[in-house]
Short mmCIF file of C-alpha atoms in Angstrom, two decimals:
data_model
loop_
_atom_site.label_atom_id
_atom_site.label_comp_id
_atom_site.label_asym_id
_atom_site.label_seq_id
_atom_site.Cartn_x
_atom_site.Cartn_y
_atom_site.Cartn_z
CA MET A 207 100.62 98.51 -172.34
CA THR A 208 99.70 101.28 -174.77
CA ASN A 209 97.59 100.61 -177.84
CA SER A 210 100.39 101.76 -180.14
CA TRP A 211 102.65 98.89 -179.04
CA GLU A 212 99.75 96.48 -179.28
CA LYS A 213 99.16 97.53 -182.89
CA LEU A 214 102.82 96.79 -183.57
CA GLY A 215 102.32 93.21 -182.36
CA LEU A 216 104.17 93.35 -179.04
CA THR A 217 102.06 90.77 -177.20
CA GLU A 218 102.21 88.33 -180.10
CA PHE A 219 105.99 88.72 -180.38
CA LEU A 220 106.58 88.15 -176.65
CA ALA A 221 104.52 84.97 -176.83
CA GLY A 222 106.79 83.49 -179.52
CA ASP A 223 108.70 80.25 -179.01
CA LEU A 224 112.19 81.62 -179.65
CA THR A 225 112.24 84.59 -177.30
CA ARG A 226 112.15 85.05 -173.56
CA LEU A 227 112.36 88.80 -173.78
CA ARG A 228 110.14 90.60 -171.32
CA ILE A 229 109.14 94.20 -170.73
CA LYS A 230 111.85 95.72 -168.54
CA HIS A 231 110.59 99.28 -168.71
CA LEU A 232 107.72 101.10 -170.40
CA ASP A 233 106.84 104.78 -170.24
CA LYS A 234 105.98 107.66 -172.55
CA ASP A 235 109.57 107.85 -173.84
CA GLN A 236 110.50 104.26 -174.54
CA LEU A 237 109.81 100.55 -174.41
CA CYS A 238 112.67 98.42 -173.10
CA LEU A 239 112.72 94.66 -173.66
CA GLN A 240 115.33 92.49 -171.96
CA GLY A 241 116.09 88.80 -171.60
CA GLU A 242 117.09 85.75 -173.60
CA HIS A 243 116.58 85.60 -177.34
CA LYS A 244 117.25 82.43 -179.31
CA ILE A 245 118.55 82.09 -182.85
CA HIS A 246 117.60 78.91 -184.66
CA ALA A 247 118.32 79.43 -188.34
CA ILE A 248 120.10 77.87 -191.27
CA THR A 249 121.75 79.37 -194.37
CA GLU A 250 121.22 78.20 -197.91
CA GLY A 251 124.50 76.31 -197.54
CA GLY A 252 123.05 74.30 -194.67
CA THR A 253 124.83 75.78 -191.65
CA LEU A 254 122.56 75.65 -188.61
CA ILE A 255 123.04 78.19 -185.83
CA ASN A 256 121.26 77.37 -182.59
CA GLU A 257 122.34 79.87 -179.94
CA THR A 258 120.81 81.93 -177.14
CA PHE A 259 121.81 85.53 -176.42
CA ASN A 260 120.99 87.82 -173.53
CA ILE A 261 120.05 91.17 -175.06
CA LYS A 262 118.31 94.47 -174.35
CA VAL A 263 116.29 96.32 -176.97
CA VAL A 264 115.23 99.94 -176.46
CA PHE A 265 112.39 101.11 -178.70
CA PRO A 266 111.90 104.90 -178.66
CA SER A 267 108.31 106.09 -178.37
CA SER A 268 108.76 107.55 -181.87
CA TYR A 269 109.20 104.06 -183.36
CA PRO A 270 108.82 103.18 -186.24
CA LYS A 271 109.97 106.65 -187.28
CA ASP A 272 113.15 106.25 -185.25
CA ILE A 273 115.40 103.22 -184.87
CA PRO A 274 115.62 100.99 -181.75
CA ILE A 275 118.99 100.33 -180.09
CA VAL A 276 119.99 96.72 -179.40
CA TYR A 277 122.55 95.84 -176.72
CA GLY A 278 124.35 92.57 -176.12
CA LEU A 279 124.47 91.67 -172.42
CA SER A 280 125.77 88.11 -172.40
CA ASP A 281 129.38 86.94 -172.26
CA ASN A 282 129.08 85.30 -175.68
CA ILE A 283 128.91 88.76 -177.28
CA VAL A 284 132.36 90.35 -177.48
CA ARG A 285 132.43 94.16 -177.55
CA ASP A 286 134.69 94.82 -180.52
CA ILE A 287 134.07 97.01 -183.57
CA ASN A 288 135.35 94.15 -185.74
CA ASN A 289 132.31 92.24 -184.51
CA HIS A 290 130.12 95.29 -185.17
CA VAL A 291 129.57 95.69 -181.43
CA TYR A 292 130.43 99.04 -179.82
CA ASN A 293 132.11 99.48 -176.42
CA ASP A 294 128.76 100.13 -174.72
CA GLY A 295 127.47 96.79 -176.02
CA SER A 296 125.20 98.26 -178.68
CA PHE A 297 125.11 96.61 -182.09
CA CYS A 298 126.05 98.28 -185.37
CA LEU A 299 123.07 96.92 -187.27
CA GLY A 300 123.64 98.94 -190.45
CA SER A 301 123.29 102.48 -191.75
CA ASP A 302 120.34 104.49 -190.44
CA LEU A 303 119.01 104.88 -193.96
CA HIS A 304 119.08 101.13 -194.61
CA LEU A 305 117.42 100.32 -191.28
CA LYS A 306 114.72 102.95 -191.75
CA LEU A 307 113.91 101.58 -195.20
CA ILE A 308 113.40 98.10 -193.73
CA ILE A 309 111.35 99.36 -190.79
CA LYS A 310 109.19 101.56 -193.00
CA SER A 311 108.23 98.57 -195.18
CA SER A 312 107.44 96.31 -192.20
CA PRO A 313 107.24 98.08 -188.81
CA GLN A 314 105.86 95.17 -186.77
CA ILE A 315 108.10 94.29 -183.83
CA SER A 316 108.41 90.69 -185.00
CA ASP A 317 109.62 91.97 -188.39
CA PHE A 318 112.24 94.17 -186.73
CA PHE A 319 113.67 91.04 -185.13
CA ASN A 320 113.25 88.75 -188.14
CA ARG A 321 114.72 91.18 -190.66
CA ILE A 322 117.32 93.04 -188.59
CA VAL A 323 118.18 91.57 -185.18
CA ASN A 324 118.13 87.85 -186.03
CA PRO A 325 120.29 88.16 -189.18
CA PHE A 326 122.79 90.24 -187.18
CA LEU A 327 123.03 87.66 -184.40
CA TYR A 328 123.23 84.81 -186.90
CA SER A 329 126.07 86.54 -188.76
CA TYR A 330 127.83 87.37 -185.49
CA GLU A 331 127.77 83.75 -184.32
CA TYR A 332 128.71 82.42 -187.76
CA ARG A 333 131.81 84.63 -187.87
CA LYS A 334 132.69 83.62 -184.33
CA ARG A 335 132.64 79.94 -185.32
CA PHE A 336 134.00 80.02 -188.86
CA GLY A 337 136.01 83.23 -189.12
CA SER A 338 133.97 84.99 -191.83
CA TYR A 339 130.51 86.42 -192.34
CA PRO A 340 127.98 84.27 -194.24
CA TYR A 341 126.64 87.16 -196.36
CA GLY A 342 129.86 89.12 -196.79
CA GLU A 343 130.87 92.20 -194.84
CA LEU A 344 130.83 95.93 -195.50
CA SER A 345 133.82 98.03 -194.49
CA HIS A 346 133.78 99.97 -191.23
CA GLY A 347 133.18 103.71 -190.96
CA THR A 348 132.73 105.97 -193.98
CA PRO A 349 133.85 103.39 -196.60
CA GLY A 350 131.22 101.01 -195.23
CA LEU A 351 128.54 103.71 -195.47
CA ILE A 352 129.45 104.38 -199.10
CA ASP A 353 129.35 100.66 -199.91
CA ASP A 354 125.96 100.38 -198.23
CA TYR A 355 124.55 103.39 -200.08
CA GLU A 356 125.75 102.07 -203.43
CA LEU A 357 123.88 98.83 -202.75
CA LEU A 358 120.78 100.63 -201.48
CA PHE A 359 120.55 103.06 -204.40
CA ASP A 360 121.76 100.52 -206.96
CA ILE A 361 124.35 102.95 -208.34
CA LYS A 362 128.12 103.17 -208.29
CA GLY A 363 130.57 105.96 -207.67
CA LYS A 364 130.86 109.33 -205.97
CA LYS A 365 129.17 111.30 -208.74
CA ALA A 366 126.13 109.01 -208.86
CA LEU A 367 125.69 109.01 -205.07
CA SER A 368 126.08 112.78 -204.93
CA ARG A 369 123.34 113.16 -207.57
CA ALA A 370 121.04 110.82 -205.66
CA PHE A 371 121.47 112.68 -202.39
CA ARG A 372 121.11 116.04 -204.15
CA ALA A 373 117.83 114.89 -205.68
CA LEU A 374 116.56 113.76 -202.27
CA SER A 375 117.56 117.09 -200.73
CA ASN A 376 115.18 118.88 -203.10
CA ARG A 377 111.44 118.76 -203.63
CA LYS A 378 110.30 116.40 -206.37
CA ARG A 379 109.51 119.15 -208.86
CA VAL A 380 113.06 120.47 -208.54
CA ALA A 381 114.72 117.05 -208.35
CA ASN A 382 112.97 115.89 -211.53
CA LYS A 383 114.84 118.55 -213.52
CA LEU A 384 118.24 117.23 -212.39
CA ILE A 385 120.39 114.68 -214.22
CA CYS A 386 119.38 111.17 -213.19
CA PRO A 387 121.87 109.43 -210.85
CA CYS A 388 121.53 106.14 -212.73
CA GLY A 389 123.83 107.34 -215.52
CA CYS A 390 121.31 107.32 -218.36
CA GLY A 391 122.07 110.98 -219.15
CA ARG A 392 118.41 112.03 -219.01
CA ARG A 393 116.53 114.11 -216.51
CA LEU A 394 115.37 112.24 -213.41
CA GLY A 395 111.74 113.11 -214.15
CA VAL A 396 111.71 111.05 -217.37
CA CYS A 397 113.65 108.05 -216.03
CA GLU A 398 112.16 105.02 -214.27
CA TYR A 399 114.88 105.39 -211.63
CA ARG A 400 112.84 108.18 -210.01
CA PHE A 401 110.47 105.57 -208.57
CA LYS A 402 113.35 103.77 -206.85
CA LEU A 403 114.66 107.04 -205.47
CA ASN A 404 111.25 108.07 -204.16
CA ARG A 405 111.30 105.16 -201.70
CA PHE A 406 113.83 107.13 -199.66
CA ARG A 407 111.78 110.31 -199.41
CA GLY A 408 110.46 110.82 -195.91
CA LEU A 409 113.03 108.52 -194.31
CA GLN A 410 115.15 111.57 -193.52
CA LYS A 411 114.61 115.30 -193.84
CA ARG A 412 115.75 116.94 -197.06
CA ARG A 413 118.41 118.91 -195.16
CA TRP A 414 119.84 115.62 -193.81
CA TYR A 415 120.48 114.35 -197.34
CA ALA A 416 122.20 117.60 -198.31
CA ASP A 417 124.44 117.68 -195.24
CA HIS A 418 125.15 113.95 -195.02
CA ILE A 419 126.63 113.50 -198.48
CA LYS A 420 128.99 116.45 -197.86
CA LYS A 421 130.02 114.98 -194.53
CA ILE A 422 130.84 111.46 -195.74
CA TYR A 423 132.92 112.74 -198.66
CA THR A 424 134.94 115.11 -196.51
CA CYS A 425 135.78 112.57 -193.78
#
């Protein structure tokens, strides 16, 4: 086991009470964990979910810069986009930008499961039993991305999102001269919103922000 995975808490995670995941494959390109993973959680409303899933998680060697892929292997995971599960069994865990923001703030392997995988599996099982998601649901495809970005950036509307992505596609000194996406009417450089926006710098390349906003609004 390489020191990089040790620093990310792999051994400690594998020793946890709720997982029987084991190292399936490890080389210079990836770490693959596979096995049973248990969800034992309760919502604020008091609904307990106690369920075990057979899953596979592939961490690229570039983690935490790049996002792991999680696959459902057990029969209790139905491959249907309405369940946010693709045909190959991989989970739609959220937009890349949202996931990278979470991983950047807490890259430990246990945090990846606690903040991303476990909530997904809880929501999946909750919907399966009760017909709706406990935390609400974003739309699929491009509308879902736009909804997610509006929540992430705490702004509303095409113009505001376009301004946010344009700012992130430029260096700070250029972006600070642009109109702030928050709608205050001032330059970004004199608005407190610039600190919120700066959290997203480095998550993607500047060119990605420029190309991505064009792509989602032309779909």
